[in-house]
């Protein structure tokens, strides 16, 4: 266990941000909070710079797609306080069609490639990112392949056609 | 007599002090027994290829002693492993840099058809971007299978006519891949 319990952590964050941050749960002891894109950078800045918390390490930025939800696209931040050995997860859900969120490169340079990857796979546009272009897929790809509406299989595949199997 | 096997002379007319045969056959024999492979190894099939090159299987027995890591001097492009779509232009560039006559061998399921990687990011067989002469099945193929594929290439090289690369069918094949 880390030096700060999840209760203390939650108390500090809600003390600062009140209703702007809601608690999702603590799966496997990992405190998970949800917030909006208006205050995500403020929350990240607070977590990074607060002298008691010191969440100085950005473990990951990724996204998730729930087509059945009203707010389909979720952007997920994992932070790690190397000083206190505590982790935290933040989620921001956005409506499909308006997937804009401010960049976290103002806080961590390491966010640069993570946000490019998230843009590549989910089409999340990070406003203010210095160089937002695809990082892993081919440049001329038009789709964002981790979205659920995108078929995983390659359409050029010939040896899986139905007529080979009597279908 | 040693037990070293030499390549048999091609069919021809022999007499006292002369031997006559066609140029095709002589060049075919020379080329097929001195193929310089360019190994384009991206994954586990490349490991099998390393075993093929090592002394136990010893691809050097077939005249392929000299690996050519420059495409300019290579005769045979051996593609071994999964080719991601982002890698496809690189592979094509390597093929374009090879001088004619050039042959291509797709080793393993991934290079031949995409294999288990039926996904948006992987090329579904290298024959989507370059023409292939011989496909070696397996996932990965054993060194024996790679040698078998290599012998098939040798047979192709031996029987190829000198004019094949100038024929309209060959030009049409290249044109279908957008090459010249």
Tab-separated table of C-alpha atoms in Angstrom:
chain	number	residue	atom	x	y	z
A	1	UNK	CA	0.000	0.000	0.000
A	2	UNK	CA	1.054	3.525	-0.655
A	3	UNK	CA	1.613	6.265	1.876
A	4	UNK	CA	-1.743	7.879	1.076
A	5	UNK	CA	-4.993	5.943	1.332
A	6	UNK	CA	-7.700	6.322	-1.284
A	7	UNK	CA	-9.975	7.973	1.320
A	8	UNK	CA	-7.459	10.745	2.019
A	9	UNK	CA	-6.810	11.178	-1.696
A	10	UNK	CA	-10.536	11.445	-2.489
A	11	UNK	CA	-11.037	13.898	0.383
A	12	UNK	CA	-8.282	16.151	-0.915
A	13	UNK	CA	-9.556	16.126	-4.497
A	14	UNK	CA	-13.233	16.677	-3.632
A	15	UNK	CA	-12.180	19.390	-1.188
A	16	UNK	CA	-10.571	21.231	-4.058
A	17	UNK	CA	-12.933	20.463	-6.948
A	18	UNK	CA	-16.273	19.643	-5.192
A	19	UNK	CA	-18.907	18.449	-7.692
A	20	UNK	CA	-16.644	18.830	-10.713
A	21	UNK	CA	-15.154	15.418	-9.958
A	22	UNK	CA	-17.273	12.328	-9.371
A	23	UNK	CA	-16.142	8.981	-8.003
A	24	UNK	CA	-16.600	5.967	-10.264
A	25	UNK	CA	-15.233	3.325	-7.909
A	26	UNK	CA	-12.161	1.570	-6.611
A	27	UNK	CA	-11.685	-1.559	-8.744
A	28	UNK	CA	-8.697	-3.537	-7.457
A	29	UNK	CA	-7.935	-0.672	-5.075
A	30	UNK	CA	-7.368	1.795	-7.914
A	31	UNK	CA	-9.272	4.997	-7.215
A	32	UNK	CA	-11.159	5.969	-10.375
A	33	UNK	CA	-12.631	9.428	-10.851
A	34	UNK	CA	-14.621	11.042	-13.620
A	35	UNK	CA	-14.463	14.665	-14.624
A	36	UNK	CA	-15.193	16.921	-17.578
A	37	UNK	CA	-12.893	18.275	-20.247
A	38	UNK	CA	-13.225	21.845	-18.901
A	39	UNK	CA	-11.335	21.014	-15.717
A	40	UNK	CA	-9.259	17.955	-16.689
A	41	UNK	CA	-6.054	19.994	-17.037
A	42	UNK	CA	-6.747	21.743	-13.729
A	43	UNK	CA	-7.207	18.370	-12.027
A	44	UNK	CA	-4.044	16.970	-13.606
A	45	UNK	CA	-2.084	20.100	-12.673
A	46	UNK	CA	-3.306	19.887	-9.102
A	47	UNK	CA	-2.453	16.195	-8.811
A	48	UNK	CA	1.003	16.763	-10.290
A	49	UNK	CA	1.983	19.875	-8.375
A	50	UNK	CA	0.342	19.421	-4.975
A	51	UNK	CA	3.265	18.994	-2.528
A	52	UNK	CA	1.507	16.211	-0.618
A	53	UNK	CA	0.254	14.180	-3.582
A	54	UNK	CA	3.000	14.588	-6.230
A	55	UNK	CA	1.475	12.475	-9.011
A	56	UNK	CA	4.585	13.203	-11.063
A	57	UNK	CA	4.436	10.260	-13.481
A	58	UNK	CA	1.956	9.955	-16.341
A	59	UNK	CA	1.641	6.217	-16.850
A	60	UNK	CA	-0.719	6.266	-19.806
A	61	UNK	CA	-3.315	8.109	-21.805
A	62	UNK	CA	-5.746	5.964	-23.719
A	63	UNK	CA	-9.397	5.920	-24.712
A	64	UNK	CA	-12.381	3.581	-24.823
A	65	UNK	CA	-15.467	3.398	-27.011
A	66	UNK	CA	-18.914	2.472	-25.663
A	67	UNK	CA	-21.290	2.751	-28.656
A	68	UNK	CA	-24.373	2.171	-26.456
A	69	UNK	CA	-23.676	5.171	-24.210
A	70	UNK	CA	-24.775	8.711	-24.894
A	71	UNK	CA	-21.209	9.906	-24.259
A	72	UNK	CA	-19.479	7.315	-26.392
A	73	UNK	CA	-15.785	8.147	-26.182
A	74	UNK	CA	-13.939	8.027	-22.875
A	75	UNK	CA	-10.408	9.349	-22.465
A	76	UNK	CA	-8.530	7.703	-19.614
A	77	UNK	CA	-5.526	9.056	-17.735
A	78	UNK	CA	-3.400	6.894	-15.432
A	79	UNK	CA	-1.199	8.769	-12.976
A	80	UNK	CA	1.382	7.396	-10.563
A	81	UNK	CA	2.875	9.157	-7.586
A	82	UNK	CA	6.381	7.739	-7.444
A	83	UNK	CA	6.896	9.587	-4.137
A	84	UNK	CA	3.890	8.092	-2.360
A	85	UNK	CA	3.551	4.879	-4.397
A	86	UNK	CA	-0.087	5.600	-5.201
A	87	UNK	CA	-1.915	5.356	-8.489
A	88	UNK	CA	-5.063	7.078	-9.705
A	89	UNK	CA	-7.234	6.882	-12.817
A	90	UNK	CA	-9.199	9.735	-14.355
A	91	UNK	CA	-11.877	9.430	-17.018
A	92	UNK	CA	-13.484	12.027	-19.249
A	93	UNK	CA	-16.451	11.002	-21.400
A	94	UNK	CA	-17.299	12.933	-24.549
A	95	UNK	CA	-20.117	12.911	-27.089
A	96	UNK	CA	-19.167	11.388	-30.449
A	97	UNK	CA	-18.804	14.099	-33.060
A	98	UNK	CA	-17.268	16.592	-30.623
A	99	UNK	CA	-14.259	14.648	-29.367
A	100	UNK	CA	-12.063	17.570	-28.368
A	101	UNK	CA	-9.999	17.701	-25.174
A	102	UNK	CA	-7.125	19.966	-24.119
A	103	UNK	CA	-3.669	18.476	-24.441
A	104	UNK	CA	-1.683	17.242	-21.456
A	105	UNK	CA	1.624	17.980	-23.161
A	106	UNK	CA	1.675	21.227	-21.174
A	107	UNK	CA	2.300	19.069	-18.083
A	108	UNK	CA	4.220	16.048	-19.365
A	109	UNK	CA	6.232	15.855	-22.582
A	110	UNK	CA	5.574	12.118	-22.489
A	111	UNK	CA	1.929	12.834	-23.246
A	112	UNK	CA	2.919	13.723	-26.811
A	113	UNK	CA	3.102	10.182	-28.229
A	114	UNK	CA	0.325	8.868	-25.971
A	115	UNK	CA	-2.044	11.483	-27.366
A	116	UNK	CA	-0.920	10.777	-30.920
A	117	UNK	CA	-1.697	7.100	-30.358
A	118	UNK	CA	-5.095	7.927	-28.859
A	119	UNK	CA	-5.817	10.172	-31.837
A	120	UNK	CA	-4.676	7.457	-34.235
A	121	UNK	CA	-6.904	4.754	-32.775
A	122	UNK	CA	-9.920	6.660	-31.454
A	123	UNK	CA	-9.945	9.969	-33.339
A	124	UNK	CA	-9.708	12.026	-30.155
A	125	UNK	CA	-8.497	15.529	-31.023
A	126	UNK	CA	-6.209	16.984	-28.392
A	127	UNK	CA	-6.439	20.761	-28.701
A	128	UNK	CA	-3.056	22.445	-28.450
A	129	UNK	CA	-1.043	19.316	-29.235
A	130	UNK	CA	2.173	20.355	-31.041
A	131	UNK	CA	2.145	17.588	-33.655
A	132	UNK	CA	-1.129	15.664	-33.763
A	133	UNK	CA	-0.793	13.055	-36.526
A	134	UNK	CA	-0.926	9.272	-36.764
A	135	UNK	CA	1.880	7.429	-35.025
A	136	UNK	CA	1.342	3.680	-35.560
A	137	UNK	CA	-0.958	3.214	-38.541
A	138	UNK	CA	-0.233	4.113	-42.142
A	139	UNK	CA	-0.590	7.827	-42.837
A	140	UNK	CA	-3.253	7.444	-45.534
A	141	UNK	CA	-5.622	5.505	-43.266
A	142	UNK	CA	-8.936	7.306	-42.926
A	143	UNK	CA	-10.615	5.321	-40.134
A	144	UNK	CA	-9.820	5.191	-36.441
A	145	UNK	CA	-9.528	1.414	-36.047
A	146	UNK	CA	-10.296	0.931	-32.344
A	147	UNK	CA	-13.759	2.422	-32.734
A	148	UNK	CA	-16.363	-0.295	-32.570
A	149	UNK	CA	-17.923	0.490	-35.960
A	150	UNK	CA	-14.619	-0.313	-37.668
A	151	UNK	CA	-14.301	-3.960	-38.813
A	152	UNK	CA	-11.133	-5.540	-37.457
A	153	UNK	CA	-10.574	-7.880	-40.416
A	154	UNK	CA	-8.843	-6.801	-43.593
A	155	UNK	CA	-11.292	-6.734	-46.539
A	156	UNK	CA	-8.538	-7.929	-48.927
A	157	UNK	CA	-8.317	-11.323	-47.240
A	158	UNK	CA	-9.184	-14.004	-49.812
A	159	UNK	CA	-8.635	-17.383	-48.140
A	160	UNK	CA	-11.442	-16.871	-45.604
A	161	UNK	CA	-14.181	-16.295	-48.174
A	162	UNK	CA	-17.351	-18.261	-47.514
A	163	UNK	CA	-17.313	-20.262	-50.753
A	164	UNK	CA	-14.119	-22.020	-49.651
A	165	UNK	CA	-16.095	-23.507	-46.759
A	166	UNK	CA	-19.359	-24.320	-48.582
A	167	UNK	CA	-21.166	-21.404	-46.950
B	1	UNK	CA	37.486	-39.383	-56.622
B	2	UNK	CA	36.075	-37.224	-53.866
B	3	UNK	CA	32.407	-37.444	-52.931
B	4	UNK	CA	31.835	-33.795	-53.815
B	5	UNK	CA	28.989	-33.606	-56.271
B	6	UNK	CA	29.374	-31.267	-59.178
B	7	UNK	CA	26.589	-29.925	-61.323
B	8	UNK	CA	26.080	-32.002	-64.453
B	9	UNK	CA	26.813	-30.372	-67.773
B	10	UNK	CA	23.686	-29.470	-69.758
B	11	UNK	CA	22.611	-31.472	-72.777
B	12	UNK	CA	24.678	-30.564	-75.833
B	13	UNK	CA	26.887	-31.739	-78.616
B	14	UNK	CA	30.279	-33.002	-77.554
B	15	UNK	CA	33.291	-33.857	-79.603
B	16	UNK	CA	37.050	-33.831	-79.469
B	17	UNK	CA	38.041	-30.475	-77.999
B	18	UNK	CA	34.622	-28.819	-78.119
B	19	UNK	CA	31.264	-28.805	-76.407
B	20	UNK	CA	28.286	-26.958	-77.784
B	21	UNK	CA	25.055	-26.126	-75.983
B	22	UNK	CA	22.632	-23.241	-75.791
B	23	UNK	CA	23.465	-20.096	-73.874
B	24	UNK	CA	20.176	-20.300	-71.926
B	25	UNK	CA	21.198	-23.544	-70.272
B	26	UNK	CA	24.681	-22.433	-69.335
B	27	UNK	CA	23.489	-19.165	-67.859
B	28	UNK	CA	20.626	-20.939	-66.104
B	29	UNK	CA	23.044	-23.349	-64.436
B	30	UNK	CA	25.395	-20.561	-63.452
B	31	UNK	CA	22.646	-18.387	-62.014
B	32	UNK	CA	20.792	-21.119	-60.183
B	33	UNK	CA	23.906	-22.342	-58.402
B	34	UNK	CA	25.001	-18.912	-57.334
B	35	UNK	CA	21.850	-17.209	-56.097
B	36	UNK	CA	22.544	-14.393	-53.703
B	37	UNK	CA	19.613	-14.138	-51.306
B	38	UNK	CA	18.522	-10.962	-49.585
B	39	UNK	CA	16.909	-12.042	-46.298
B	40	UNK	CA	14.013	-9.759	-45.404
B	41	UNK	CA	13.271	-11.338	-42.031
B	42	UNK	CA	10.736	-9.687	-39.747
B	43	UNK	CA	9.650	-12.442	-37.348
B	44	UNK	CA	9.753	-16.135	-36.435
B	45	UNK	CA	10.222	-17.380	-40.014
B	46	UNK	CA	13.478	-15.419	-39.926
B	47	UNK	CA	14.613	-17.566	-36.994
B	48	UNK	CA	13.940	-20.689	-39.080
B	49	UNK	CA	15.922	-19.094	-41.869
B	50	UNK	CA	18.857	-18.590	-39.496
B	51	UNK	CA	18.729	-22.319	-38.771
B	52	UNK	CA	18.619	-22.918	-42.526
B	53	UNK	CA	21.766	-20.872	-43.001
B	54	UNK	CA	23.570	-22.485	-40.051
B	55	UNK	CA	25.880	-25.501	-40.589
B	56	UNK	CA	23.298	-28.205	-39.797
B	57	UNK	CA	21.063	-27.388	-42.787
B	58	UNK	CA	23.653	-25.265	-44.589
B	59	UNK	CA	21.972	-23.358	-47.399
B	60	UNK	CA	25.495	-22.616	-48.661
B	61	UNK	CA	25.458	-26.081	-50.243
B	62	UNK	CA	23.093	-24.661	-52.858
B	63	UNK	CA	25.349	-21.783	-53.796
B	64	UNK	CA	23.661	-19.308	-51.486
B	65	UNK	CA	26.656	-18.767	-49.270
B	66	UNK	CA	26.729	-15.051	-49.757
B	67	UNK	CA	23.892	-13.151	-48.071
B	68	UNK	CA	23.389	-9.892	-49.870
B	69	UNK	CA	22.211	-7.218	-47.485
B	70	UNK	CA	22.274	-4.727	-50.310
B	71	UNK	CA	19.408	-5.190	-52.765
B	72	UNK	CA	21.621	-4.011	-55.628
B	73	UNK	CA	23.636	-7.218	-55.656
B	74	UNK	CA	20.848	-9.622	-54.668
B	75	UNK	CA	19.134	-12.124	-56.963
B	76	UNK	CA	16.531	-13.542	-54.609
B	77	UNK	CA	14.383	-11.631	-52.141
B	78	UNK	CA	13.382	-13.936	-49.301
B	79	UNK	CA	10.519	-12.382	-47.337
B	80	UNK	CA	10.166	-14.140	-44.026
B	81	UNK	CA	7.579	-12.941	-41.562
B	82	UNK	CA	4.599	-10.680	-41.045
B	83	UNK	CA	4.652	-7.555	-43.194
B	84	UNK	CA	2.693	-4.726	-41.607
B	85	UNK	CA	1.020	-2.273	-43.952
B	86	UNK	CA	3.435	0.380	-42.798
B	87	UNK	CA	6.298	-1.897	-43.875
B	88	UNK	CA	4.835	-2.517	-47.363
B	89	UNK	CA	6.408	0.584	-49.024
B	90	UNK	CA	9.794	-0.412	-47.586
B	91	UNK	CA	9.493	-3.928	-48.991
B	92	UNK	CA	8.442	-2.537	-52.347
B	93	UNK	CA	11.384	-0.143	-52.332
B	94	UNK	CA	13.787	-3.024	-51.649
B	95	UNK	CA	12.263	-4.979	-54.541
B	96	UNK	CA	12.541	-1.997	-56.891
B	97	UNK	CA	16.197	-1.557	-55.992
B	98	UNK	CA	17.034	-5.125	-57.020
B	99	UNK	CA	18.442	-5.544	-60.506
B	100	UNK	CA	16.840	-7.871	-63.056
B	101	UNK	CA	16.713	-10.817	-63.108
B	102	UNK	CA	15.187	-10.976	-59.634
B	103	UNK	CA	13.153	-13.608	-57.866
B	104	UNK	CA	10.945	-13.438	-54.779
B	105	UNK	CA	10.186	-16.140	-52.266
B	106	UNK	CA	7.394	-15.691	-49.669
B	107	UNK	CA	8.327	-17.820	-46.676
B	108	UNK	CA	5.604	-18.768	-44.206
B	109	UNK	CA	1.907	-18.135	-43.812
B	110	UNK	CA	2.200	-14.417	-42.994
B	111	UNK	CA	4.261	-13.459	-46.031
B	112	UNK	CA	2.073	-15.665	-48.261
B	113	UNK	CA	-1.419	-14.709	-47.057
B	114	UNK	CA	-1.280	-12.697	-43.850
B	115	UNK	CA	-1.483	-15.890	-41.806
B	116	UNK	CA	-3.230	-15.551	-38.468
B	117	UNK	CA	-3.054	-11.762	-38.704
B	118	UNK	CA	-6.350	-11.094	-40.437
B	119	UNK	CA	-6.380	-7.473	-39.345
B	120	UNK	CA	-6.419	-3.937	-40.685
B	121	UNK	CA	-2.743	-3.322	-39.906
B	122	UNK	CA	-1.159	-6.324	-41.666
B	123	UNK	CA	-0.577	-6.872	-45.371
B	124	UNK	CA	-2.605	-9.916	-46.489
B	125	UNK	CA	0.269	-11.511	-48.387
B	126	UNK	CA	3.209	-9.713	-49.971
B	127	UNK	CA	1.789	-10.428	-53.440
B	128	UNK	CA	-0.406	-7.383	-52.839
B	129	UNK	CA	2.649	-5.189	-53.445
B	130	UNK	CA	5.276	-7.270	-55.312
B	131	UNK	CA	5.123	-10.344	-57.592
B	132	UNK	CA	6.056	-13.623	-55.896
B	133	UNK	CA	7.685	-16.658	-57.558
B	134	UNK	CA	7.551	-19.295	-54.821
B	135	UNK	CA	5.392	-19.587	-51.700
B	136	UNK	CA	6.614	-21.724	-48.782
B	137	UNK	CA	3.800	-22.898	-46.498
B	138	UNK	CA	4.196	-23.327	-42.746
B	139	UNK	CA	3.872	-21.365	-39.553
B	140	UNK	CA	6.832	-21.183	-39.381
B	141	UNK	CA	8.124	-23.589	-42.058
B	142	UNK	CA	10.852	-26.009	-41.049
B	143	UNK	CA	14.307	-25.455	-42.596
B	144	UNK	CA	13.608	-28.415	-44.901
B	145	UNK	CA	10.596	-26.533	-46.287
B	146	UNK	CA	12.676	-23.401	-46.859
B	147	UNK	CA	15.298	-25.508	-48.658
B	148	UNK	CA	12.528	-27.080	-50.726
B	149	UNK	CA	11.324	-23.617	-51.684
B	150	UNK	CA	14.869	-22.617	-52.532
B	151	UNK	CA	15.265	-25.656	-54.792
B	152	UNK	CA	12.004	-24.659	-56.511
B	153	UNK	CA	13.494	-21.217	-57.121
B	154	UNK	CA	16.622	-22.864	-58.528
B	155	UNK	CA	14.480	-24.876	-60.951
B	156	UNK	CA	12.703	-21.703	-62.054
B	157	UNK	CA	16.039	-19.956	-62.584
B	158	UNK	CA	17.449	-22.897	-64.530
B	159	UNK	CA	14.531	-23.160	-66.920
B	160	UNK	CA	13.945	-19.453	-67.415
B	161	UNK	CA	14.541	-18.271	-70.959
B	162	UNK	CA	16.870	-15.339	-71.455
B	163	UNK	CA	14.100	-13.370	-73.090
B	164	UNK	CA	11.503	-13.872	-70.355
B	165	UNK	CA	12.139	-10.496	-68.713
B	166	UNK	CA	11.539	-8.709	-72.035
B	167	UNK	CA	8.333	-10.514	-72.861
B	168	UNK	CA	5.005	-8.637	-72.863
B	169	UNK	CA	3.526	-10.997	-70.237
B	170	UNK	CA	6.276	-10.115	-67.801
B	171	UNK	CA	5.918	-6.400	-68.515
B	172	UNK	CA	2.176	-6.796	-67.988
B	173	UNK	CA	2.781	-8.527	-64.648
B	174	UNK	CA	5.009	-5.706	-63.474
B	175	UNK	CA	2.550	-3.129	-64.754
B	176	UNK	CA	-0.219	-4.786	-62.725
B	177	UNK	CA	1.872	-3.957	-59.645
B	178	UNK	CA	2.452	-0.436	-60.885
B	179	UNK	CA	6.133	-1.019	-61.613
B	180	UNK	CA	7.251	0.833	-64.779
